[in-house]
Coordinates of C-alpha atoms and ligand atoms in Angstrom, one line a residue:
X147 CA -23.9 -20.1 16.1
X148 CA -21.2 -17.9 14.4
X149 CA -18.2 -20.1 13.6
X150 CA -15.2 -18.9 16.0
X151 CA -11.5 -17.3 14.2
X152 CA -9.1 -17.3 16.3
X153 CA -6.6 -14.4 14.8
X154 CA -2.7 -14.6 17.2
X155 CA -0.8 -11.5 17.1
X156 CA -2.8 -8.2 17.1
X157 CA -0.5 -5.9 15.2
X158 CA -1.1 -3.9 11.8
X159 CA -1.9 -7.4 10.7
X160 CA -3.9 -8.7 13.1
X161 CA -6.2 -6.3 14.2
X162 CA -7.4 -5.3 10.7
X163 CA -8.1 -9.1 9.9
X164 CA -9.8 -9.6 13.1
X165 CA -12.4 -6.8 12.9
X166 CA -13.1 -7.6 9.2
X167 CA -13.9 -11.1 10.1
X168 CA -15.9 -10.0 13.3
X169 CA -17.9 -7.3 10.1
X170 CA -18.3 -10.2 8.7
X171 CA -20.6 -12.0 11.2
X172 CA -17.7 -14.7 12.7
X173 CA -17.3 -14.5 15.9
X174 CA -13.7 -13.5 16.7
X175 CA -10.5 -13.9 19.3
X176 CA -7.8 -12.0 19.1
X177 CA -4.8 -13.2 21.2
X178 CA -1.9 -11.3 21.9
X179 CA 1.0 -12.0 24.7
X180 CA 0.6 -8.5 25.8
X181 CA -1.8 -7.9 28.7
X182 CA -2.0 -4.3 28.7
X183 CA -2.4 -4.5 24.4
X184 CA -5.8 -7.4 25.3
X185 CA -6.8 -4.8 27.4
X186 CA -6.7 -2.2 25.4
X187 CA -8.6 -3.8 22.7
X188 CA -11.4 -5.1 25.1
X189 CA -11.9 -1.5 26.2
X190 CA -12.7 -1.2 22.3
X191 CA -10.1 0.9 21.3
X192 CA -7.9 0.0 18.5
X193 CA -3.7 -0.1 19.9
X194 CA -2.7 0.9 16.0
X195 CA -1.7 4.7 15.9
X196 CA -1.8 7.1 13.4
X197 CA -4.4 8.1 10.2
X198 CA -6.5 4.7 9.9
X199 CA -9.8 5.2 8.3
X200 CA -12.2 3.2 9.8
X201 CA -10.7 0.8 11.6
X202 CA -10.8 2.3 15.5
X203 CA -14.8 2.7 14.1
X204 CA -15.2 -0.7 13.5
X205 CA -13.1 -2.3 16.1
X206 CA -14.9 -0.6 19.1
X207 CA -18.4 -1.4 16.9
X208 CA -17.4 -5.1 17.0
X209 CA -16.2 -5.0 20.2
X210 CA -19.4 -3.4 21.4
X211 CA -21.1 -6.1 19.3
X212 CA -19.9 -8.9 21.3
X213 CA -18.3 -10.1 18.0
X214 CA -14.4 -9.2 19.1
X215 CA -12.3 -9.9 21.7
X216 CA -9.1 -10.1 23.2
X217 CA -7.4 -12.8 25.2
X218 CA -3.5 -14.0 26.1
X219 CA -5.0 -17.7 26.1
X220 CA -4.2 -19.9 23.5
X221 CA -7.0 -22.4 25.1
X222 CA -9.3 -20.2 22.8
X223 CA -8.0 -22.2 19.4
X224 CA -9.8 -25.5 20.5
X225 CA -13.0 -25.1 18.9
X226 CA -11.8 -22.4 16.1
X227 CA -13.0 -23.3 12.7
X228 CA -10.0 -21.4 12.1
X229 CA -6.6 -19.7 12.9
X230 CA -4.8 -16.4 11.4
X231 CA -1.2 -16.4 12.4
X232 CA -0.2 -12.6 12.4
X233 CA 3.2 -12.2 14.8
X234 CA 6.0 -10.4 13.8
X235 CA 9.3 -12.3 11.6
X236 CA 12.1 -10.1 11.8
X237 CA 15.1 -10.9 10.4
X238 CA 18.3 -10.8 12.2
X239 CA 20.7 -9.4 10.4
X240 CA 23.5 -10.5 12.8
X241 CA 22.9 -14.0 12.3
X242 CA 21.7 -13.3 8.6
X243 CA 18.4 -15.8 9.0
X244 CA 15.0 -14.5 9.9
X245 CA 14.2 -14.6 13.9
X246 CA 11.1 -17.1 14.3
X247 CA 11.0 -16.9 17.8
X248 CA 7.6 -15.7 17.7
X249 CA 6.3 -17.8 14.8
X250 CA 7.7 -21.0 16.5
X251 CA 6.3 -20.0 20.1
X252 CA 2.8 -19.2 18.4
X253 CA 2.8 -22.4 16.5
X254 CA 3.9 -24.7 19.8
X255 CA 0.7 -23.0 21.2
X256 CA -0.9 -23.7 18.7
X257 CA -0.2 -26.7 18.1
X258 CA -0.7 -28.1 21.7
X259 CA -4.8 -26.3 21.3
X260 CA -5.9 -27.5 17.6
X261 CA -8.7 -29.7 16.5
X262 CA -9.4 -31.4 13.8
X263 CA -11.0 -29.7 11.0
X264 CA -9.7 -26.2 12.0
X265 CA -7.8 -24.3 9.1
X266 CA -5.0 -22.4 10.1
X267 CA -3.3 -19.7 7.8
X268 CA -0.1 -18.0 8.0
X269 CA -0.5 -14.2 7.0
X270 CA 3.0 -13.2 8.4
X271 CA 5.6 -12.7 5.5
X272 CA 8.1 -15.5 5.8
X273 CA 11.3 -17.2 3.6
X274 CA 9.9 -19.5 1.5
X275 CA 9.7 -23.3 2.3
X276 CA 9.2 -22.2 5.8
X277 CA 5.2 -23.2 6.3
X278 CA 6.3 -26.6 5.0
X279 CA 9.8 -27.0 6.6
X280 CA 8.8 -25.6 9.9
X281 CA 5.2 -24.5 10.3
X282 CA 3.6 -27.9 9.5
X283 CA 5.9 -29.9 11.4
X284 CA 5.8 -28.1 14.6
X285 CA 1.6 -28.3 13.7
X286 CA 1.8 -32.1 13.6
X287 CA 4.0 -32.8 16.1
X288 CA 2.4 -30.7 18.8
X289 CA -1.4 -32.2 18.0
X290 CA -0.4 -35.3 16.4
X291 CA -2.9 -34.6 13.4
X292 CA -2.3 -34.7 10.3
X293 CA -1.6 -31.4 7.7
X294 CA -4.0 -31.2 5.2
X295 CA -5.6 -34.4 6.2
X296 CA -6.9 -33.9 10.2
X297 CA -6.6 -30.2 10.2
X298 CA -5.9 -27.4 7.3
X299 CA -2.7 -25.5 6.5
X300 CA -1.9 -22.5 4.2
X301 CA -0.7 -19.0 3.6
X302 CA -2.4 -15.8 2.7
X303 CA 0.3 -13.3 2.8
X304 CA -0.5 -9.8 4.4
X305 CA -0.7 -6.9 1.5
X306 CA -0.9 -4.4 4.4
X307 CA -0.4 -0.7 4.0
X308 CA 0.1 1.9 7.0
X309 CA -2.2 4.1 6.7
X310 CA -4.7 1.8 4.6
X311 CA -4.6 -1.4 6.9
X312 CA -8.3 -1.7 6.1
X313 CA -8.4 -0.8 2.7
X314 CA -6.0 -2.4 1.8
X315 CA -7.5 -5.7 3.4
X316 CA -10.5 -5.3 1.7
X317 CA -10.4 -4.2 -1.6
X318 CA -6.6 -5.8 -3.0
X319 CA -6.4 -9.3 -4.6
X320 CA -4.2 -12.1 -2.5
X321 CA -2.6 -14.8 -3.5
X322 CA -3.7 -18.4 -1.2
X323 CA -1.1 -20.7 -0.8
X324 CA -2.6 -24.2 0.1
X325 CA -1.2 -27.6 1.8
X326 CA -2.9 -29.5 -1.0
X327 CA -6.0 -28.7 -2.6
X328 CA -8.5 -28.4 0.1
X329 CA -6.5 -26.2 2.4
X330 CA -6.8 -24.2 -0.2
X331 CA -10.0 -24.2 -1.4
X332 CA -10.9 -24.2 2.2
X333 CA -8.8 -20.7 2.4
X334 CA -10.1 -18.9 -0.4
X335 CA -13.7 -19.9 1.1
X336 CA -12.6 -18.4 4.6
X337 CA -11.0 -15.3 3.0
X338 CA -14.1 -14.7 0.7
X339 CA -16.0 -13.3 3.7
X340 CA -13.7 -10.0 3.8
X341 CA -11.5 -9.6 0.5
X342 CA -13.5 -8.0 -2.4
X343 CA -10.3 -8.4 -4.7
X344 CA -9.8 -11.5 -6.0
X345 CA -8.1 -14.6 -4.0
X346 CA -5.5 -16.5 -6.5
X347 CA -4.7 -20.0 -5.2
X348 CA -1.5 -22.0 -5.7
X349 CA 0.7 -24.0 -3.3
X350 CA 2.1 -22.5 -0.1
X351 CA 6.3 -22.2 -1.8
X352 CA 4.5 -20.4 -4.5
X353 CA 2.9 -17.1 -2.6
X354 CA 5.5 -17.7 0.0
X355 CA 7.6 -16.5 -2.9
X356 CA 5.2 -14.4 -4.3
X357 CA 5.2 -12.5 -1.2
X358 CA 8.6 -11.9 -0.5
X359 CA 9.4 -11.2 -4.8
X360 CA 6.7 -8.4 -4.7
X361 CA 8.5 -6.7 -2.1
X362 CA 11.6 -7.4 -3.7
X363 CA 11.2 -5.9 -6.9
X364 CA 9.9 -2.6 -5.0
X365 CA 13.1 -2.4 -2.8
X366 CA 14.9 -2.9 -6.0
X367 CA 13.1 -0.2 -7.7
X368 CA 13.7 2.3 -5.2
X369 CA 17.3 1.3 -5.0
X370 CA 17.1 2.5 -8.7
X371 CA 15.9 5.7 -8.3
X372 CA 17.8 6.4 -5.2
X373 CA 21.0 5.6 -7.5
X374 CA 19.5 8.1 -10.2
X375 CA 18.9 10.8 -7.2
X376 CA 22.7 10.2 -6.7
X377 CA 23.7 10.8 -10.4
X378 CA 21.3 13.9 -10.1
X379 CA 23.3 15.7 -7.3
X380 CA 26.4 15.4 -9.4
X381 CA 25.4 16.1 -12.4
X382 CA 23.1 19.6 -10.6
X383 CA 19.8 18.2 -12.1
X384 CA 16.2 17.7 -10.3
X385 CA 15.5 14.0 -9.7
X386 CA 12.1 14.4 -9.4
X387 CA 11.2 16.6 -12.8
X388 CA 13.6 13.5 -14.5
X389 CA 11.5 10.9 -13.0
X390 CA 8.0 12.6 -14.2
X391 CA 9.2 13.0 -17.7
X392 CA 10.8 9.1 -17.8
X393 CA 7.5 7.7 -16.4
X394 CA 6.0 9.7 -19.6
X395 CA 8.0 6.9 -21.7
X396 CA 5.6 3.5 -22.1
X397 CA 5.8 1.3 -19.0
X398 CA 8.5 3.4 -17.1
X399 CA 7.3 3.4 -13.7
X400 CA 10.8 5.2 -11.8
X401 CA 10.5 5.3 -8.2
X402 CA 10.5 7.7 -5.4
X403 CA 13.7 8.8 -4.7
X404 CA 14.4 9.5 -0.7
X405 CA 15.9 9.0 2.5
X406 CA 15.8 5.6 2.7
X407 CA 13.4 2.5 2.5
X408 CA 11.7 1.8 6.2
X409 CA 8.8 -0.3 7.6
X410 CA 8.4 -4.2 8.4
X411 CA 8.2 -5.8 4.7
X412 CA 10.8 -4.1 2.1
X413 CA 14.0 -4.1 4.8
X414 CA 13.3 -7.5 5.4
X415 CA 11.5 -9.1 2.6
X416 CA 14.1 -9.2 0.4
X417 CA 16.6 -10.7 2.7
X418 CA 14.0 -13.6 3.0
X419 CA 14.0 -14.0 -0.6
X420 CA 17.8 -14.7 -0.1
X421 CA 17.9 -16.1 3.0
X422 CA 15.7 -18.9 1.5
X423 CA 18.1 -20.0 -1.4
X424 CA 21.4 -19.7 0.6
X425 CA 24.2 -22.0 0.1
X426 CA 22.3 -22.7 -3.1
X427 CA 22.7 -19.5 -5.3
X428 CA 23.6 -15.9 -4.3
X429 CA 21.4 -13.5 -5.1
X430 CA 23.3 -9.7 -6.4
X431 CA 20.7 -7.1 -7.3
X432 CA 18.8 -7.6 -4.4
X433 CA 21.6 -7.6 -1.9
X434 CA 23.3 -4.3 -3.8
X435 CA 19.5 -2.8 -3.2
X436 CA 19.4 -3.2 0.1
X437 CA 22.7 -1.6 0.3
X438 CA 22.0 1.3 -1.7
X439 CA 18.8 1.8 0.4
X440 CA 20.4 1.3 3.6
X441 CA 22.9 3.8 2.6
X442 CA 20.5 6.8 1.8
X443 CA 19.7 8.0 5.6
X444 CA 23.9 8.3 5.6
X445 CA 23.6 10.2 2.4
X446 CA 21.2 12.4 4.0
X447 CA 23.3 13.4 6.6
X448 CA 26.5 14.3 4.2
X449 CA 24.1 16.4 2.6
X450 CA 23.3 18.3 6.3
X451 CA 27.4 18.2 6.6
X452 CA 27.6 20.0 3.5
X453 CA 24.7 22.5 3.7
X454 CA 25.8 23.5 7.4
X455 CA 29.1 23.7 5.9
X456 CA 28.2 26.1 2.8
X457 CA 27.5 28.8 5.9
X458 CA 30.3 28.2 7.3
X459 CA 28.5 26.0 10.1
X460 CA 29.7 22.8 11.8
X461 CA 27.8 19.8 12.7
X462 CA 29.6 19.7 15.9
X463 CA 27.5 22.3 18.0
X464 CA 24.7 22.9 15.7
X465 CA 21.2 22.6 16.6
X466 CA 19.2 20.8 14.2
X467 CA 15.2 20.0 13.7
X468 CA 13.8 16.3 12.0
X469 CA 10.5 16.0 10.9
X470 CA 9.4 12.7 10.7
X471 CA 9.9 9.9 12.6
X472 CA 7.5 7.3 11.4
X473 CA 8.8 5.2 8.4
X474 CA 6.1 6.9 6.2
X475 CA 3.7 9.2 5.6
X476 CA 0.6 10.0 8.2
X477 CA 1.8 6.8 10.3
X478 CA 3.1 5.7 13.7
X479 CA 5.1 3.1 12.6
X480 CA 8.8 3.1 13.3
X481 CA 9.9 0.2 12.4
X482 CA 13.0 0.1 10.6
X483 CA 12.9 3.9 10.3
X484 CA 15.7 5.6 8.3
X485 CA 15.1 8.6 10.7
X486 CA 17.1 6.5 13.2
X487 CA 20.4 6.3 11.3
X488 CA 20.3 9.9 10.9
X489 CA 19.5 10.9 14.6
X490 CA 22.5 8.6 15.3
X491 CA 24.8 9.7 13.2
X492 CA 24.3 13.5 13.0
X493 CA 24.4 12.9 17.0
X494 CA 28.0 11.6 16.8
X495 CA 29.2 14.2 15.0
X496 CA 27.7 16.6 18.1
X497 CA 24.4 18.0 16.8
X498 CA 21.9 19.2 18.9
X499 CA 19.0 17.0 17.7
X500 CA 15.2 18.0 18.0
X501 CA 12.5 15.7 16.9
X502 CA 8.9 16.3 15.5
X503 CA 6.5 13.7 14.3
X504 CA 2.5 14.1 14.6
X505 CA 2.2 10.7 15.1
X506 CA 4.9 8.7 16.6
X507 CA 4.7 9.3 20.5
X508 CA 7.5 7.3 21.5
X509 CA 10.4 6.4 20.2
X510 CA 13.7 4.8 21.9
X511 CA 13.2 6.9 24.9
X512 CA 13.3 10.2 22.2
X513 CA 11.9 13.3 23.4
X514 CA 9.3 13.9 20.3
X515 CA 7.6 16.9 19.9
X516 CA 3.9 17.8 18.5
X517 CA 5.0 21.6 17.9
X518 CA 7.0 22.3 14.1
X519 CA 7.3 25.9 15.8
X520 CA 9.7 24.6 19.0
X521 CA 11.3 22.0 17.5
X522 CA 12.3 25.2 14.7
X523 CA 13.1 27.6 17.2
X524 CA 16.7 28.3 17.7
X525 CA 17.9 25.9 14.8
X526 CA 20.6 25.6 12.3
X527 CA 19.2 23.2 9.8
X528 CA 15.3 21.6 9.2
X529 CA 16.0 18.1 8.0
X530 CA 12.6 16.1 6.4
X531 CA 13.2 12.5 6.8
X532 CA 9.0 11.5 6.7
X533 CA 7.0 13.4 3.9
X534 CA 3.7 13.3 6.3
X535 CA 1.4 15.6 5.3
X536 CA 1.4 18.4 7.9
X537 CA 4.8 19.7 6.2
X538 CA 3.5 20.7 3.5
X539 CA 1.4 23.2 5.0
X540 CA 4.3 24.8 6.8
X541 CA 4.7 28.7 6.3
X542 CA 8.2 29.1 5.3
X543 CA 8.2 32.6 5.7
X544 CA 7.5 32.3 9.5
X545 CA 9.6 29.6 10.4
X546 CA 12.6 31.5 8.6
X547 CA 11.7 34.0 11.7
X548 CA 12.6 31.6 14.1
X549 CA 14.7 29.8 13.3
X550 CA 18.7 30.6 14.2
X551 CA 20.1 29.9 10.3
X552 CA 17.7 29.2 7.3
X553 CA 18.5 25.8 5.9
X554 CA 16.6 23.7 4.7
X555 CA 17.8 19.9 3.6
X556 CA 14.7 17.2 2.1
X557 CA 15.1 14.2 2.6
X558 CA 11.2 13.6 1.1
X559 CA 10.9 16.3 -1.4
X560 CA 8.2 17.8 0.6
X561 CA 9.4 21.4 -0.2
X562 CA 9.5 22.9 -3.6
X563 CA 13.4 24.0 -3.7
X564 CA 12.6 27.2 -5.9
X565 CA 10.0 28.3 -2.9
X566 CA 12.8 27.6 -0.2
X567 CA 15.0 29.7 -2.0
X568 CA 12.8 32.5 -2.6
X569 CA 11.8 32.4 1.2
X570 CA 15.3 32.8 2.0
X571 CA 16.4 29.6 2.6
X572 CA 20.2 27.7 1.6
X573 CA 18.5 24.5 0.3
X574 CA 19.9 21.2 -0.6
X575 CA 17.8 18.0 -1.3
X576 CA 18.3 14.4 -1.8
X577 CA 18.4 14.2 -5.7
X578 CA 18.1 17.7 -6.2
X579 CA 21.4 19.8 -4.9
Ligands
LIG262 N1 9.7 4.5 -0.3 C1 10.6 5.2 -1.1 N2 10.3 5.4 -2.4 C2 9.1 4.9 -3.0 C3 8.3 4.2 -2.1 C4 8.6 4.0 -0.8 O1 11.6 5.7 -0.6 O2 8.9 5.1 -4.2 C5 10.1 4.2 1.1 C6 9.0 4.8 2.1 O3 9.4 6.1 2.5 C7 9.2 3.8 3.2 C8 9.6 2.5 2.6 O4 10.1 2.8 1.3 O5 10.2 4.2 4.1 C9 8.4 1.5 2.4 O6 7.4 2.3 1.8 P1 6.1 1.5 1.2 O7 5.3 2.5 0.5 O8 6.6 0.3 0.4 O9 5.3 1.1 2.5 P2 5.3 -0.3 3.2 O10 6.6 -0.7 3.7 O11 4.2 -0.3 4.1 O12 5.0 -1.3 2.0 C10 3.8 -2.0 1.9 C11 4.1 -3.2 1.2 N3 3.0 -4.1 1.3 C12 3.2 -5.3 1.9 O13 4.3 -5.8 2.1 C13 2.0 -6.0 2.2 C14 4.4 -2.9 -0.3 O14 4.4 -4.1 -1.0 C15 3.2 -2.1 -0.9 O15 3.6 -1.7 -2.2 C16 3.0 -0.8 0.0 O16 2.8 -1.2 1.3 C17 1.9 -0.1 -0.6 O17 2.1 1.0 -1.2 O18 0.7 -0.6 -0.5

């Protein structure tokens, strides 16, 4: 008899897990609150959108198999040998402390359906302290067992990528944060079944912080070479030919520059980081990140000000393309998009705004288009905001046709500025004027 994973919340996260652990002969629930997403997933077909290698494959194979399957009950975690946590843990930045409504409300579930001897791991990012301070109490109170004694706690922070869920899953290393040394052990034997990369263990606080430091320290790097992009525009240089030749100096590694940092782990992860020392110590250089991040998308738009304006244009009246809606390249996901802060604010200052993404198919009730061509046609200004792939096959010379004034403004760097020129176009681009 295959022993039974329970994985809650079938998201990037979730689903992913839960096929790898159905490939790898355990017989799997997935349960979600939405119906129509359990549904979905019963049918065999995967609810994550956009360019995932093998993962609808394998989820309809394993569904087929008998091996997967979807459910809103959390009556299926009684006999689980064990339990992935995988909900979303936004944080509000209104109230400046993450939102664990749907950690808390999984883990009173939970709770109220364990066993003894079932092992159940957080992969959601969350502050530090927070399996210990909240997790494991809600745990204990809800079944009366004990952590680490009765029943097995621990983290295994997601290292999930858009666009390489499953990859990702498989083949990078993760750090196993355990309630004491058997949780852990325990966890690294669970998570042995499906990662090929290597599983380093340590105490929950520890790859809580891990977690939330690794995406961190990327935020902050991109902060830095969104602040060199700025210094580039000034000074009239090309961001992107003075970030190849610093990365030629030994252990340089210079981000991308761009139009801001999206997706569920950088906006946020950083602001756990914080959140989880507050009223002990203030962090700086991560806070100043997130600013300079969150300001790019704005910076964008002064740059579609300014280029409208260098023909004599206003924004006011204008008609003016996007491409790209997802956060990144050749996904879906629009979480924390920076495509959303432009949209808004170029549509305050009375654009007409037309939206293309190949992958995102809804969007705030947008109107999102699958044709570059109409979404062209008639415009002022094409804006990049998402460097997916299909741009860069675009034929400048025929969209120059049809479109109502040639300007280009990259927020991505997906156009090489000497071709846009040459083509015709008045180009300006984020770190390279
Ligand atoms: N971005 C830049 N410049 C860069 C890199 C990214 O502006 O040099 C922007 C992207 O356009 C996007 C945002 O930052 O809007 C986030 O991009 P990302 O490549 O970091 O993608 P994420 O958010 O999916 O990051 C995840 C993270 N993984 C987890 O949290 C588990 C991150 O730690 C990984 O480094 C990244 O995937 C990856 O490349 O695998």
């Amino acid at each position: 008899m295959a022993k039974k994973i329970v994985v809650v919340g079938m998201g990037y996260v979730g689903v992913p897990v839960a096929a790898a652990f159905a490939k790898a002969g355990f017989e799997v629930v997935g349960i979600n609150r939405s119906k129509p997403k359990v549904d979905q997933i019963n049918r065999g077909i995967s609810p994550i959108g956009g360019l995932e290698p093998g993962l609808s494959s394998l989820l309809r194979k394993m569904v087929r198999a008998g091996r997967l399957r979807a459910t809103q009950s959390f009556t299926e975690c009684r006999d689980a040998y064990a339990i992935i946590v995988a909900v979303q843990t936004p944080f509000d930045k209104l109230k400046e402390k993450p939102d664990y409504s749907s950690l808390k409300s999984a883990m009173h579930k939970i709770g109220s359906n364990l066993s003894k001897g079932t092992t159940v791991v957080v992969e959601s990012t969350v502050a530090p302290g927070t399996v210990e301070k909240i997790v494991k109490p809600i745990l204990e109170s809800r079944s009366g067992l004990r952590a680490g004694k009765d029943f097995y706690l621990g983290t295994c922070p997601e290292r999930v990528r858009p666009g390489r869920l499953l990859k990702n899953l498989i083949e990078l290393d993760r750090v196993v944060g355990g309630y004491g040394e058997v949780s852990k052990k325990r966890i690294i034997n669970l998570y042995r079944n499906v990662v090929k990369g290597n599983l380093y263990g340590t105490d929950c606080l520890t790859a809580e912080i891990v977690k939330t430091v690794e995406n961190a320290y990327r935020d902050v790097q991109i902060a830095f070479a969104n602040e060199v992009a700025l210094i580039c525009e000034r000074l009239g240089a090309d961001v992107y030919e003075v970030r190849e030749l610093v990365n030629k100096a030994p252990y340089r590694d210079m981000h991308m520059p761009g139009a801001g940092v999206g997706g569920h782990c950088l906006p946020k992860d950083s602001l756990l980081l914080s959140y989880s020392v507050k009223g002990k110590f203030e962090p700086k250089l991560i806070k100043i990140a997130r600013k300079v991040n969150d300001f790019m998308p704005l910076h964008l738009t002064h740059l579609v000000e300014a280029a409208l304006s260098d023909l004599g244009i206003q924004v006011k009246g204008s008609r003016i393309a996007i491409l790209g809606l997802a956060y990144v390249k050749n996904s879906d996901d629009t979480r924390n998009t920076p495509a959303a802060p432009v949209i808004k604010k170029l549509e305050s200052l009375g654009a007409e705004i037309r939206v293309h993404d190949p992958y995102v198919n809804q969007f705030d009730k947008m109107e999102i288009s699958k044709d570059i061509m109409e979404v062209l046609r008639g415009a002022d200004c094409l804006v990049t905001v998402t460097n997916h792939d299909a741009y860069k096959k675009i034929d400048l010379r025929k969209i120059k046709k049809c479109m109502r004034t040639p300007i280009i403004v990259d927020g991505r760097n997906v156009f090489q500025k000497s071709a846009c020129l040459k083509a015709g176009f008045h180009y300006r681009g984020i770190g390279n004027p």
